[in-house]
mmCIF file of C-alpha atoms (C1' of nucleotides) in Angstrom:
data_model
loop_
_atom_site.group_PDB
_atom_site.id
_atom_site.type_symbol
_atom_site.label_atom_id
_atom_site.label_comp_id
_atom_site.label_asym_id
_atom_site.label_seq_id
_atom_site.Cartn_x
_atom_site.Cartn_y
_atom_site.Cartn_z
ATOM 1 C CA UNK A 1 113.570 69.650 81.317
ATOM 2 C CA UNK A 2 116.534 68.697 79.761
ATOM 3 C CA UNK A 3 119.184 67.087 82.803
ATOM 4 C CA UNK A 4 118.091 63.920 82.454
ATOM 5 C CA UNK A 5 119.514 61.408 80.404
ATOM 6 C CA UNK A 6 116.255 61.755 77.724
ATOM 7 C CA UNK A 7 118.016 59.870 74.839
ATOM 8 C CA UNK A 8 116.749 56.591 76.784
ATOM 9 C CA UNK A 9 114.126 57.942 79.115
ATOM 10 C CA UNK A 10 111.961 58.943 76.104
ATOM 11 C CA UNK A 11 111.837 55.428 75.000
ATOM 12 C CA UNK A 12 110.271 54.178 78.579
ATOM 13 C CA UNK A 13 107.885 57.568 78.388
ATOM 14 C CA UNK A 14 107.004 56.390 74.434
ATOM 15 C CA UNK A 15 106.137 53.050 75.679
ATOM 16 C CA UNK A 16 103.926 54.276 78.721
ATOM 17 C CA UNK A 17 102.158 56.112 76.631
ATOM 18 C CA UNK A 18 101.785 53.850 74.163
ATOM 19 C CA UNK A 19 100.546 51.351 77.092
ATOM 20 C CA UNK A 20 98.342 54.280 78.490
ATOM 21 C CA UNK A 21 94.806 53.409 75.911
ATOM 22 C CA UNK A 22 92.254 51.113 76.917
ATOM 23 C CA UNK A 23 92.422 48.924 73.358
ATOM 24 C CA UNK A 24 95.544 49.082 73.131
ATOM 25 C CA UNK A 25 96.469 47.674 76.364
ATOM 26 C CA UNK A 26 93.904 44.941 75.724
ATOM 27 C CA UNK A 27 95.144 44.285 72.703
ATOM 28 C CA UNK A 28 98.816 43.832 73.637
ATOM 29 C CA UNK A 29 97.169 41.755 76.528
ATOM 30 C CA UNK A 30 95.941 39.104 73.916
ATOM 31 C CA UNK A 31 99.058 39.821 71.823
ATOM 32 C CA UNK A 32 101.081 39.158 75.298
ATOM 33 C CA UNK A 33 100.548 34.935 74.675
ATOM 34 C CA UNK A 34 102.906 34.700 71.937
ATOM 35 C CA UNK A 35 100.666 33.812 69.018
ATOM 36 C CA UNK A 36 99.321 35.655 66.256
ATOM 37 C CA UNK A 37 96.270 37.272 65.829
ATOM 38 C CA UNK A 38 94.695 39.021 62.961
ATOM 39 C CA UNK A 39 92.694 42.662 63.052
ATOM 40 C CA UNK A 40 89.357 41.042 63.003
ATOM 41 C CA UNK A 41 90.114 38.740 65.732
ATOM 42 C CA UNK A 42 91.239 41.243 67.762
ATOM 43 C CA UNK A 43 88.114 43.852 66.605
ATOM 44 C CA UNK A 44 85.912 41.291 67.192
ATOM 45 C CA UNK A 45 87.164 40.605 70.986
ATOM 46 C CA UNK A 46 87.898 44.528 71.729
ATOM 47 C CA UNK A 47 84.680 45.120 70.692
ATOM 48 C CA UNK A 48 86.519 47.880 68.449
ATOM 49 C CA UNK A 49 85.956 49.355 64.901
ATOM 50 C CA UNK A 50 87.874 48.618 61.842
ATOM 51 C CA UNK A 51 89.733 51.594 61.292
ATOM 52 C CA UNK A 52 90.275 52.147 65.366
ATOM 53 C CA UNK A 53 91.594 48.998 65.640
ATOM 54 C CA UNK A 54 94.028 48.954 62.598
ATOM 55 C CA UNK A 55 95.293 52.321 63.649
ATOM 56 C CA UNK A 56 96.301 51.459 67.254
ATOM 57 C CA UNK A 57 97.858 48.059 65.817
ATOM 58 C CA UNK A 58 99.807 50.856 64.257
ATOM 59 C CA UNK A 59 100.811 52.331 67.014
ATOM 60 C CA UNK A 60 101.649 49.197 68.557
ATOM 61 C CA UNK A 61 104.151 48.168 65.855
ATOM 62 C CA UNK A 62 105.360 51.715 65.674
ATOM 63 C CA UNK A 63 106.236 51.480 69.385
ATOM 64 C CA UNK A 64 108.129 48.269 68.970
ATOM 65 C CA UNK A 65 106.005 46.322 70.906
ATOM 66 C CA UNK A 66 104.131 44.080 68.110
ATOM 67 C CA UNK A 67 105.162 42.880 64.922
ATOM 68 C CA UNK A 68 103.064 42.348 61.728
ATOM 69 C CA UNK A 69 102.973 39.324 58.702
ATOM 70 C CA UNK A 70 101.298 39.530 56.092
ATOM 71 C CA UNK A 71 99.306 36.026 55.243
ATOM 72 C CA UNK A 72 97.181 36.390 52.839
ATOM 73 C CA UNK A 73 94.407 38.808 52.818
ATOM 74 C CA UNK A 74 95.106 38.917 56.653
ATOM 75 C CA UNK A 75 97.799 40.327 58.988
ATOM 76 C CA UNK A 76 98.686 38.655 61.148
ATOM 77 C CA UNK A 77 99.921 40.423 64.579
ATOM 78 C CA UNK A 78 101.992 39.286 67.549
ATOM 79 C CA UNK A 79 104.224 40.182 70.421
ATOM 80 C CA UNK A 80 107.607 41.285 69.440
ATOM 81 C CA UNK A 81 109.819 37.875 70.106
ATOM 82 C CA UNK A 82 113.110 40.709 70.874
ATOM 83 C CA UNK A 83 111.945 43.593 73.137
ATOM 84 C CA UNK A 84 114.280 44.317 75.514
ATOM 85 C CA UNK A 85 114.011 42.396 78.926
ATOM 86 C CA UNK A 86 113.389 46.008 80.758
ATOM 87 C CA UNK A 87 110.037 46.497 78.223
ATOM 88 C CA UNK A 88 108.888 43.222 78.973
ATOM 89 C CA UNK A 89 109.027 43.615 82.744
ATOM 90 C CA UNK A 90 107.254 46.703 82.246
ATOM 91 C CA UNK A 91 104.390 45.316 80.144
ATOM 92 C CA UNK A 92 104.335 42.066 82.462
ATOM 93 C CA UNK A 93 103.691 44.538 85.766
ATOM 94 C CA UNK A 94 100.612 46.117 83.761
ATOM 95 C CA UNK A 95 99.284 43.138 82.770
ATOM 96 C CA UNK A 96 99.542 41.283 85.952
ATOM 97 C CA UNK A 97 97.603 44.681 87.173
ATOM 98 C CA UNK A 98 94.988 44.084 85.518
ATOM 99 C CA UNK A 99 91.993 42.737 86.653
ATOM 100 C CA UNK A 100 91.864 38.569 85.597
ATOM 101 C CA UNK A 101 89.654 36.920 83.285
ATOM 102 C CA UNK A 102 87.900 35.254 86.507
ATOM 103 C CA UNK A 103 88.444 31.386 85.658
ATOM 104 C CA UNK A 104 85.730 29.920 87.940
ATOM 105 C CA UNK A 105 87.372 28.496 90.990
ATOM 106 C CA UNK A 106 87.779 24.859 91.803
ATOM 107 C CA UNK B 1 85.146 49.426 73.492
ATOM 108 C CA UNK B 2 82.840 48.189 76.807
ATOM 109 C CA UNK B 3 83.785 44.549 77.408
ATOM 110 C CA UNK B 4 86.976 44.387 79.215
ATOM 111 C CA UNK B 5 86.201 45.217 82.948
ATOM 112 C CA UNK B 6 86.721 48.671 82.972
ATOM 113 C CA UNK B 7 86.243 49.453 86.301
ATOM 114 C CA UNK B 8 89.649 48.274 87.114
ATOM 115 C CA UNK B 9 91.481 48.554 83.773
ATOM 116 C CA UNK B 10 90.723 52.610 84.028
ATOM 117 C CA UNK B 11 92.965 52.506 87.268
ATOM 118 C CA UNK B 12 96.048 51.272 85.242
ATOM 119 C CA UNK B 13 95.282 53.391 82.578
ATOM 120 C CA UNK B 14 95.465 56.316 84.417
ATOM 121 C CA UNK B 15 98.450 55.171 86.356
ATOM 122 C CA UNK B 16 100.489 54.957 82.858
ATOM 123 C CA UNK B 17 99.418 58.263 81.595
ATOM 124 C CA UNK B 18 100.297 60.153 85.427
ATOM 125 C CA UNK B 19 103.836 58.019 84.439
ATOM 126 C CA UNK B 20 104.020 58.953 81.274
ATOM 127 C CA UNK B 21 105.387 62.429 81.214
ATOM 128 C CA UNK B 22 109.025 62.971 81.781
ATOM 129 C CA UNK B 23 109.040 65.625 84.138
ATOM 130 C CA UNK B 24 106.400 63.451 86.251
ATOM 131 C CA UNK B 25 108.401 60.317 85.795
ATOM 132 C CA UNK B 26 111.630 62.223 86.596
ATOM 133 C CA UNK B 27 109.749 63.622 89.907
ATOM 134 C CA UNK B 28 108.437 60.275 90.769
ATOM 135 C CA UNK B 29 111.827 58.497 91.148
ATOM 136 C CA UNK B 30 113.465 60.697 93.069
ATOM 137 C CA UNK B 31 110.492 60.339 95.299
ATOM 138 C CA UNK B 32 110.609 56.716 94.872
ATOM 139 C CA UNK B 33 113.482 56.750 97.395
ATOM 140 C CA UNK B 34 110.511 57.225 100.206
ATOM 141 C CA UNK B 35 111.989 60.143 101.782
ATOM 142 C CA UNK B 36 110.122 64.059 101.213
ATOM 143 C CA UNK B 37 111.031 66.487 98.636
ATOM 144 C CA UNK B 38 109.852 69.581 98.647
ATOM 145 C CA UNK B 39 108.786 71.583 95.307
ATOM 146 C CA UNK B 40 111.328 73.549 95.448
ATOM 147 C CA UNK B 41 114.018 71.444 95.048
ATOM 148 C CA UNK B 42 112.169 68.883 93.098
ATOM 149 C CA UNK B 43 112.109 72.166 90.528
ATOM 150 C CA UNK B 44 115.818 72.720 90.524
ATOM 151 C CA UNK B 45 117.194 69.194 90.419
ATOM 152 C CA UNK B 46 114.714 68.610 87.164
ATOM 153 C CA UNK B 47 115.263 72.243 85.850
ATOM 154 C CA UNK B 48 111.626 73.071 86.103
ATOM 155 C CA UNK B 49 109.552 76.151 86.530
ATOM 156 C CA UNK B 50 107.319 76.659 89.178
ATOM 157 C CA UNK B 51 103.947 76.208 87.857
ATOM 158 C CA UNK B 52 104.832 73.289 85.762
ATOM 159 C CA UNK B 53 106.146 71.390 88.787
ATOM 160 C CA UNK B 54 103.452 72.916 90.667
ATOM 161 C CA UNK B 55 100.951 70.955 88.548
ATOM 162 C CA UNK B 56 102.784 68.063 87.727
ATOM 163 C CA UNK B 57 103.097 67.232 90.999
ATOM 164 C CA UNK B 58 99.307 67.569 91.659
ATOM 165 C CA UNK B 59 98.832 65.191 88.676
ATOM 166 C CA UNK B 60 100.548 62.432 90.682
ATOM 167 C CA UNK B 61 98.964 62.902 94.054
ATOM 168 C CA UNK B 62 95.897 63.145 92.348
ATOM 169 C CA UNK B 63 96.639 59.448 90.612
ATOM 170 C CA UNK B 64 97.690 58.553 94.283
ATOM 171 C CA UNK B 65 101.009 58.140 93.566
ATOM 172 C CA UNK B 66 102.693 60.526 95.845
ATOM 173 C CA UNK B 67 100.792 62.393 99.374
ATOM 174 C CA UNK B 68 102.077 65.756 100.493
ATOM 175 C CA UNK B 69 102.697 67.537 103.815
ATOM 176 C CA UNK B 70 102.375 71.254 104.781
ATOM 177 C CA UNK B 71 105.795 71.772 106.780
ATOM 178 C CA UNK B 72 105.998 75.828 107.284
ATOM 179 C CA UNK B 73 106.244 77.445 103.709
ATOM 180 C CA UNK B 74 106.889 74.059 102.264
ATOM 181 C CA UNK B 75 105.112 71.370 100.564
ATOM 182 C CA UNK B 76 106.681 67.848 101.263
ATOM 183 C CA UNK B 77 105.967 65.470 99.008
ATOM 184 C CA UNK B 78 106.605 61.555 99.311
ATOM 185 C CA UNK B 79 105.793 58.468 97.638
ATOM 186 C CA UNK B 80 102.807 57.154 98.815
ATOM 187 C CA UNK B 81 103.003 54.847 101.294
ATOM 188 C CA UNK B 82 99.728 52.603 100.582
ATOM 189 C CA UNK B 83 100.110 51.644 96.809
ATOM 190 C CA UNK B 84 98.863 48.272 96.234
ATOM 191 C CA UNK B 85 101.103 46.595 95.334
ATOM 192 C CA UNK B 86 100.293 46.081 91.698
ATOM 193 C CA UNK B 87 101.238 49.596 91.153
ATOM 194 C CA UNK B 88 104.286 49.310 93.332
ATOM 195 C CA UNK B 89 105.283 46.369 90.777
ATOM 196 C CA UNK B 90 104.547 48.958 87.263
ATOM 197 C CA UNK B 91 106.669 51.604 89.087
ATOM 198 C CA UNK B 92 109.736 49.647 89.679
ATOM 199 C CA UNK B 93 109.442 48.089 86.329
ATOM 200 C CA UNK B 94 109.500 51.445 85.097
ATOM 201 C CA UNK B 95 111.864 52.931 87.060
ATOM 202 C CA UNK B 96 114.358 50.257 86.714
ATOM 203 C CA UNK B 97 113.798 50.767 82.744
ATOM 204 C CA UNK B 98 115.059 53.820 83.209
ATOM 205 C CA UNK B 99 119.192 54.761 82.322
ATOM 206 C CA UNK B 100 120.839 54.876 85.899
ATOM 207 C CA UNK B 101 122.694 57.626 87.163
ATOM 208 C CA UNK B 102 126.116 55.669 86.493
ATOM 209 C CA UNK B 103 127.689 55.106 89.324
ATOM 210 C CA UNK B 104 131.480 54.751 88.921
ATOM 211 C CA UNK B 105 132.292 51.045 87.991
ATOM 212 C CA UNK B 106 134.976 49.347 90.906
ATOM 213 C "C1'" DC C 1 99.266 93.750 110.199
ATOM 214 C "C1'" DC C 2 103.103 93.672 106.509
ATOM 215 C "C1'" DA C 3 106.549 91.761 103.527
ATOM 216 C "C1'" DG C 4 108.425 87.916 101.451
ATOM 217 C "C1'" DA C 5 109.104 82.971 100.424
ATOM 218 C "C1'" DA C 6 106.964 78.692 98.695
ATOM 219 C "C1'" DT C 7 102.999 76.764 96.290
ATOM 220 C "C1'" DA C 8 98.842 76.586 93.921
ATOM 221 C "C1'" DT C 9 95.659 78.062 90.469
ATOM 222 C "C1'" DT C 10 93.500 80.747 86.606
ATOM 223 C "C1'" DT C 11 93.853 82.027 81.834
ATOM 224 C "C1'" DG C 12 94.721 81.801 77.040
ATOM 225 C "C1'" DC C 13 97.079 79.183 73.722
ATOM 226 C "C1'" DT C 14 99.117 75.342 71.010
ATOM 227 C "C1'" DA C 15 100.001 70.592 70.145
ATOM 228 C "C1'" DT C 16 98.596 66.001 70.431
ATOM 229 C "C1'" DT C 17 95.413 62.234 70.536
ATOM 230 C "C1'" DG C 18 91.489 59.389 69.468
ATOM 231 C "C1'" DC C 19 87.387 58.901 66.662
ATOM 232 C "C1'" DG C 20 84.257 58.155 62.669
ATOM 233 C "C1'" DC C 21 83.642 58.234 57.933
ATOM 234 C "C1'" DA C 22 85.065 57.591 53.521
ATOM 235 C "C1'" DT C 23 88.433 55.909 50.541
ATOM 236 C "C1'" DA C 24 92.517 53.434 49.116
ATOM 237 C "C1'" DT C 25 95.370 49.264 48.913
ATOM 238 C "C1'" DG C 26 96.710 44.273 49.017
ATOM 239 C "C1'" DC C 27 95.436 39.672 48.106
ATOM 240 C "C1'" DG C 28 92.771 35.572 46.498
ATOM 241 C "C1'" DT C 29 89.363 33.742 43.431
ATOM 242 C "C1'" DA C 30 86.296 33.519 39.715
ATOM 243 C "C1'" DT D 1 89.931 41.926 34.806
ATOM 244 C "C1'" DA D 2 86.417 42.242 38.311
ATOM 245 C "C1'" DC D 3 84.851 41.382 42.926
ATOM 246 C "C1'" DG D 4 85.108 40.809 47.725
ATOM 247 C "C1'" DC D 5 87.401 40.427 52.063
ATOM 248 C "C1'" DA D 6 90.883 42.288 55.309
ATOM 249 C "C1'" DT D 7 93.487 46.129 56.474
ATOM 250 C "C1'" DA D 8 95.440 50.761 56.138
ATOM 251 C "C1'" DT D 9 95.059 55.741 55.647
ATOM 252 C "C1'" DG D 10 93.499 60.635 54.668
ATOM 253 C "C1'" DC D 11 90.558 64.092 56.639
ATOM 254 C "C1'" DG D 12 88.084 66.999 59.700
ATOM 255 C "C1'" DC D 13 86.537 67.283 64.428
ATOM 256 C "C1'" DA D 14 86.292 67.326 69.517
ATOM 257 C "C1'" DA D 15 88.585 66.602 73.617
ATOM 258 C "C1'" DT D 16 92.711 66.666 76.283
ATOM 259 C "C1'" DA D 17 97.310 67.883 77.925
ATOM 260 C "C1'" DG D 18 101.116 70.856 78.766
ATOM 261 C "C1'" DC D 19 103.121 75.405 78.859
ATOM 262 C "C1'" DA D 20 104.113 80.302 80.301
ATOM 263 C "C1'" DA D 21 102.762 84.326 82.579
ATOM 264 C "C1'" DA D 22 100.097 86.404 85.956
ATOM 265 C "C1'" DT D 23 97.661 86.185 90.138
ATOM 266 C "C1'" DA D 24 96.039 84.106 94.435
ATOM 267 C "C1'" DT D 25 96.972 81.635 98.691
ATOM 268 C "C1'" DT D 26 99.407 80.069 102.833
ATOM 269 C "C1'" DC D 27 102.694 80.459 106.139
ATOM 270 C "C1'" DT D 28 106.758 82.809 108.774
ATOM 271 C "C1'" DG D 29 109.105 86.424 110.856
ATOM 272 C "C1'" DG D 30 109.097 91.040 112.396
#
DNA sequence: CCAGAATATTTGCTATTGCGCATATGCGTA
DNA sequence: TACGCATATGCGCAATAGCAAATATTCTGG
């Protein structure tokens, strides 16, 4: 395992995996709109613990795909405003695979 | 971690972590062009050992990613020909994410 | 039936990942 | 400074994933 061009291919195989965990992926979903969101929003709407939710924030922002502020006692999350247009159409594919939050239909 | 709707979401999930593996990845776009590769040569163009491939390639048709064929002594394998499209969509993201094999400029 | 090629699978092992709990740290206010 | 809220992090644990080596299985040709 070492022909391929791994230098770049690791960064599309860090970002699966980092795509590849339930919160997470919901997370980044939510994160996906632009805005920010803090921990406890995000806890509260995962459904997640504290310490679960900080760390995969972590690995979020570790990834590249989220970026952090801090305001005040908060932090404030949100979608990283300069991934790379190949990342984004990755993320975009997941998320459009997911299943929709059901608006109710006219 | 219960709220999202699961019963989907796991589908996606599973999908990213069957991607996220270079050998599998590697394996899975040189399938991607449709036609069948058998283990054996899927082993020496990604400098693989038997076994390895052996199971890595089980991992994808397992995910439904890939189907196989007995021909003689070999095992075919192919991209699967029924992914929803949703998946099609994550796997050309991905794929297309991934460094070309430089073709030489005009 | 036998030998050999191509694949799959079992086994034991190591590394990684995700979790909860407890604790630490940063920040605002009294 | 002390307290409380929001967030991060250290630690030990259980589960999982990936690997190599050995063995089993399937198929072909003789």
């Amino acid at each position: 395992m070492r022909i391929f061009s791994y230098t770049n291919m690791m960064n599309v195989i860090a970002t699966l995996s980092t795509l590849a965990e339930p919160t997470r992926l919901a997370a980044l979903r939510i994160l996906w709109d632009g805005g920010e969101h803090c921990v406890c929003e995000l806890m509260e709407r995962l459904e997640s613990t504290q310490s679960r939710m900080s760390r995969h924030m972590g690995v979020l922002k570790s990834a590249g795909l989220v970026t952090d502020r801090r305001d005040a006692q908060w932090v404030r999350y949100r979608r990283n405003p300069n991934l790379p247009p190949a990342t984004i159409a990755i993320v975009d594919a997941v998320i459009a695979a997911l299943p929709g939050q059901k608006k109710k239909a006219a």
